[in-house]
């Protein structure tokens, strides 16, 4: 029994070494056709990194030829499977543009968006891939309204939009929280919340954004010099009115009413003096 196991192990090692040696030989000295066949073999064996090395070598020789459609698709899928998601997004998008009549064009369009989605970082980091994913999913949704993947595309689109909304909201909050050290950040916070509300209509952060916008306007007004105080109080009262119109029964009502009372009383005192 032990001899059989040892023999089997020797056979496996021999096959692996032979296969590896054959791959290196084709990679370094094979003809373009041999490299193409080996690339497909590696792809089908799910050895995507090895396949990509060969595809990179043979691509210039196959430009404009029928095989190029298959090569581009396999390059895209190989990058996706290797978790090179930004590259996969680029190549799937390129495939969809170059081969609009391909039977795989819908799949490639979806996979391009999915690749950028997977490449997108947490909300606090660079949103480049997030924006690319949003654009790609929107394009897919518009182009393939009857696709079986429409629900999935809408789900991912919603997640990405929320991520950008959250980033915009957190930027506004950061400005507000640091305004004690730099009063200019009150204005920056107000602008950030206004941008959030105009860029993302119907955002789930609307109530909180309006609340923090009011807080920023209130604090800015109350800390202002006498010369600018009345004007800034009036702006803060407008922020209060906007919040109350949108959310007559806000979860922040107690604080909102306290701020409004303080603003009104402060304005009365200023007018009297």
Coordinates of C-alpha atoms in Angstrom, one line a residue:
X1 CA 0.0 0.0 0.0
X2 CA 2.8 2.4 0.9
X3 CA 4.6 1.6 -2.3
X4 CA 1.4 2.5 -4.3
X5 CA 1.2 5.8 -2.4
X6 CA 4.8 6.7 -3.1
X7 CA 4.4 5.8 -6.8
X8 CA 1.3 8.0 -7.1
X9 CA 3.2 10.9 -5.5
X10 CA 6.1 10.4 -7.8
X11 CA 3.7 10.5 -10.8
X12 CA 2.0 13.7 -9.6
X13 CA 5.4 15.4 -9.0
X14 CA 6.6 14.3 -12.4
X15 CA 3.4 15.6 -14.2
X16 CA 3.7 18.9 -12.3
X17 CA 7.4 19.4 -13.2
X18 CA 6.8 18.4 -16.8
X19 CA 3.8 20.8 -17.0
X20 CA 5.8 23.6 -15.5
X21 CA 8.7 23.0 -17.8
X22 CA 6.4 22.9 -20.8
X23 CA 4.8 26.2 -19.8
X24 CA 8.2 27.9 -19.4
X25 CA 9.4 26.6 -22.7
X26 CA 6.3 27.8 -24.5
X27 CA 6.4 31.1 -22.7
X28 CA 10.0 31.8 -23.6
X29 CA 10.5 30.1 -26.9
X30 CA 7.2 29.0 -28.2
X31 CA 5.6 30.3 -31.4
X32 CA 2.7 32.7 -31.2
X33 CA 0.2 29.9 -32.0
X34 CA 1.8 27.6 -29.3
X35 CA 1.6 30.5 -26.8
X36 CA -2.1 31.1 -27.6
X37 CA -2.9 27.4 -27.1
X38 CA -1.0 27.3 -23.8
X39 CA -2.7 30.6 -22.7
X40 CA -6.2 29.0 -23.3
X41 CA -5.0 25.8 -21.5
X42 CA -3.9 27.8 -18.5
X43 CA -7.1 29.8 -18.5
X44 CA -9.3 26.6 -18.6
X45 CA -7.2 25.1 -15.8
X46 CA -7.9 28.3 -13.8
X47 CA -4.2 29.2 -13.7
X48 CA -5.1 32.8 -14.5
X49 CA -1.8 34.5 -13.6
X50 CA 0.1 32.2 -16.0
X51 CA -2.6 32.8 -18.7
X52 CA -2.2 36.5 -18.3
X53 CA 1.5 36.4 -18.9
X54 CA 1.0 34.6 -22.2
X55 CA -1.9 36.8 -23.3
X56 CA 0.3 39.8 -22.7
X57 CA 2.9 38.4 -25.1
X58 CA 0.5 37.3 -27.9
X59 CA -1.9 40.3 -27.9
X60 CA 0.1 42.4 -30.4
X61 CA 0.1 39.5 -32.8
X62 CA -3.6 38.9 -32.7
X63 CA -4.9 42.5 -33.0
X64 CA -7.6 42.7 -35.7
X65 CA -7.9 38.9 -35.9
X66 CA -11.0 36.8 -35.0
X67 CA -9.2 35.3 -31.9
X68 CA -8.9 38.7 -30.4
X69 CA -12.5 38.8 -29.2
X70 CA -11.9 35.6 -27.2
X71 CA -8.5 36.8 -25.9
X72 CA -9.9 40.1 -24.6
X73 CA -12.7 38.3 -22.8
X74 CA -10.3 35.8 -21.2
X75 CA -7.9 38.7 -20.2
X76 CA -10.9 40.5 -18.5
X77 CA -12.0 37.4 -16.7
X78 CA -8.5 36.4 -15.7
X79 CA -7.9 39.8 -14.1
X80 CA -11.3 39.5 -12.3
X81 CA -10.4 36.0 -11.0
X82 CA -7.0 37.3 -9.9
X83 CA -8.8 40.1 -8.0
X84 CA -7.2 42.8 -10.2
X85 CA -10.6 44.5 -10.1
X86 CA -9.7 47.9 -11.5
X87 CA -8.0 46.3 -14.5
X88 CA -10.8 43.9 -14.9
X89 CA -13.3 46.8 -15.0
X90 CA -11.2 48.5 -17.7
X91 CA -10.9 45.4 -19.8
X92 CA -14.5 44.3 -19.6
X93 CA -15.6 47.8 -20.6
X94 CA -13.1 47.8 -23.4
X95 CA -14.5 44.4 -24.6
X96 CA -18.1 45.8 -24.5
X97 CA -17.0 48.8 -26.6
X98 CA -14.9 46.8 -29.1
X99 CA -17.4 43.9 -29.6
X100 CA -21.0 45.4 -29.3
X101 CA -22.4 42.5 -31.3
X102 CA -20.8 39.8 -29.2
X103 CA -23.0 37.3 -27.4
X104 CA -21.1 38.2 -24.2
X105 CA -21.5 42.0 -24.4
X106 CA -24.3 42.2 -21.8
X107 CA -22.2 40.0 -19.4
X108 CA -19.1 42.1 -20.1
X109 CA -21.0 45.3 -19.3
X110 CA -22.3 43.9 -16.0
X111 CA -18.9 42.5 -15.1
X112 CA -17.2 45.8 -15.8
X113 CA -19.5 47.5 -13.3
X114 CA -19.1 44.6 -10.8
X115 CA -15.3 44.8 -11.1
X116 CA -15.3 48.5 -10.3
X117 CA -17.7 47.8 -7.4
X118 CA -15.3 45.3 -5.9
X119 CA -12.4 47.7 -6.5
X120 CA -14.2 50.5 -4.7
X121 CA -12.7 51.2 -1.2
X122 CA -14.4 52.2 2.0
X123 CA -16.4 55.4 1.8
X124 CA -13.6 57.5 3.4
X125 CA -11.0 56.8 0.7
X126 CA -10.5 57.8 -3.0
X127 CA -13.9 57.5 -4.7
X128 CA -12.5 57.1 -8.3
X129 CA -13.5 53.4 -8.6
X130 CA -16.8 54.1 -6.8
X131 CA -17.7 56.7 -9.4
X132 CA -16.7 54.4 -12.3
X133 CA -18.9 51.6 -10.8
X134 CA -21.8 54.0 -10.4
X135 CA -21.5 55.2 -14.0
X136 CA -21.1 51.6 -15.3
X137 CA -24.1 50.2 -13.4
X138 CA -26.2 53.2 -14.5
X139 CA -25.2 52.5 -18.1
X140 CA -26.0 48.8 -17.7
X141 CA -29.4 49.6 -16.2
X142 CA -30.2 52.0 -19.0
X143 CA -29.0 49.7 -21.8
X144 CA -30.4 46.4 -20.5
X145 CA -33.7 47.3 -18.7
X146 CA -34.9 43.7 -19.2
X147 CA -31.8 41.9 -18.0
X148 CA -32.0 39.1 -15.5
X149 CA -29.3 41.0 -13.6
X150 CA -31.2 44.2 -13.4
X151 CA -32.2 43.7 -9.7
X152 CA -28.6 42.9 -8.8
X153 CA -27.4 46.0 -10.7
X154 CA -29.9 48.2 -8.9
X155 CA -28.8 46.7 -5.6
X156 CA -25.1 47.4 -6.2
X157 CA -26.0 50.9 -7.5
X158 CA -27.9 51.7 -4.3
X159 CA -25.0 50.5 -2.1
X160 CA -22.5 52.7 -4.1
X161 CA -24.7 55.7 -4.0
X162 CA -25.1 55.3 -0.2
X163 CA -21.4 55.1 0.1
X164 CA -20.9 58.5 -1.6
X165 CA -23.8 60.1 0.3
X166 CA -22.1 58.9 3.6
X167 CA -18.8 60.3 2.5
X168 CA -20.4 63.7 1.7
X169 CA -22.2 63.7 5.0
X170 CA -19.1 62.8 7.0
X171 CA -17.2 65.6 5.3
X172 CA -19.9 68.1 6.5
X173 CA -19.7 66.7 10.0
X174 CA -15.9 66.9 10.1
X175 CA -16.1 70.6 9.2
X176 CA -18.7 71.2 11.9
X177 CA -16.7 69.4 14.6
X178 CA -13.5 71.3 13.8
X179 CA -15.2 74.7 13.6
X180 CA -14.3 75.4 17.3
X181 CA -10.7 75.6 16.1
X182 CA -11.3 77.4 12.8
X183 CA -14.6 79.4 12.5
X184 CA -14.3 79.3 8.8
X185 CA -15.3 75.6 9.0
X186 CA -18.9 76.6 10.0
X187 CA -19.3 78.0 6.5
X188 CA -17.5 75.0 5.0
X189 CA -19.9 72.7 6.9
X190 CA -23.0 74.6 5.6
X191 CA -21.7 74.4 2.0
X192 CA -20.9 70.7 2.4
X193 CA -24.4 69.9 3.7
X194 CA -26.0 72.0 0.9
X195 CA -24.0 70.1 -1.7
X196 CA -25.1 66.8 -0.2
X197 CA -28.7 67.8 -0.3
X198 CA -28.5 69.1 -3.9
X199 CA -26.3 66.3 -5.3
X200 CA -28.3 63.4 -3.7
X201 CA -32.0 64.2 -3.8
X202 CA -33.9 61.9 -1.6
X203 CA -30.8 61.0 0.4
X204 CA -31.3 58.9 3.6
X205 CA -29.1 61.5 5.3
X206 CA -31.4 64.4 4.7
X207 CA -32.8 64.8 8.2
X208 CA -29.4 64.6 9.8
X209 CA -27.8 66.9 7.2
X210 CA -30.5 69.6 7.7
X211 CA -30.0 69.2 11.5
X212 CA -26.3 69.6 11.4
X213 CA -26.6 72.4 8.9
X214 CA -28.9 74.2 11.4
X215 CA -26.4 73.5 14.2
X216 CA -23.5 75.0 12.1
X217 CA -25.6 78.1 11.2
X218 CA -26.8 78.5 14.8
X219 CA -23.3 78.2 16.3
X220 CA -21.8 80.5 13.7
X221 CA -24.4 83.1 14.3
X222 CA -24.1 83.0 18.1
X223 CA -20.3 83.3 18.0
X224 CA -20.3 86.1 15.4
X225 CA -19.3 89.7 16.0
X226 CA -22.1 92.2 16.5
X227 CA -21.7 93.6 13.0
X228 CA -22.6 90.3 11.3
X229 CA -24.7 88.7 14.0
X230 CA -28.2 89.7 12.8
X231 CA -27.6 88.6 9.3
X232 CA -26.3 85.2 10.4
X233 CA -29.1 84.7 12.9
X234 CA -31.6 85.3 10.1
X235 CA -29.8 82.7 7.9
X236 CA -29.9 80.2 10.8
X237 CA -33.6 80.8 11.3
X238 CA -34.1 80.0 7.6
X239 CA -32.2 76.8 8.2
X240 CA -34.6 76.0 11.0
X241 CA -37.6 76.7 8.8
X242 CA -36.3 74.5 6.0
X243 CA -35.8 71.6 8.5
X244 CA -39.3 72.0 10.0
X245 CA -40.9 72.1 6.5
X246 CA -39.1 68.8 5.6
X247 CA -39.5 67.1 9.0
X248 CA -42.4 68.6 11.0
X249 CA -41.8 65.9 13.7
X250 CA -38.1 65.5 13.6
X251 CA -36.3 63.1 16.0
X252 CA -34.1 66.2 16.9
X253 CA -37.1 68.3 17.8
X254 CA -36.0 69.1 21.3
X255 CA -32.6 70.5 20.2
X256 CA -34.1 72.2 17.2
X257 CA -36.6 74.2 19.2
X258 CA -34.0 75.1 21.8
X259 CA -31.8 76.5 19.0
X260 CA -34.7 78.4 17.4
X261 CA -35.7 80.0 20.7
X262 CA -32.1 81.0 21.4
X263 CA -31.8 82.6 17.9
X264 CA -35.1 84.5 18.2
X265 CA -34.3 85.8 21.7
X266 CA -30.8 86.8 20.6
X267 CA -32.2 88.7 17.6
X268 CA -34.7 90.5 19.8
X269 CA -31.9 91.6 22.2
X270 CA -29.8 92.9 19.3
X271 CA -32.7 94.8 17.8
X272 CA -33.5 96.4 21.2
X273 CA -29.9 97.5 21.7

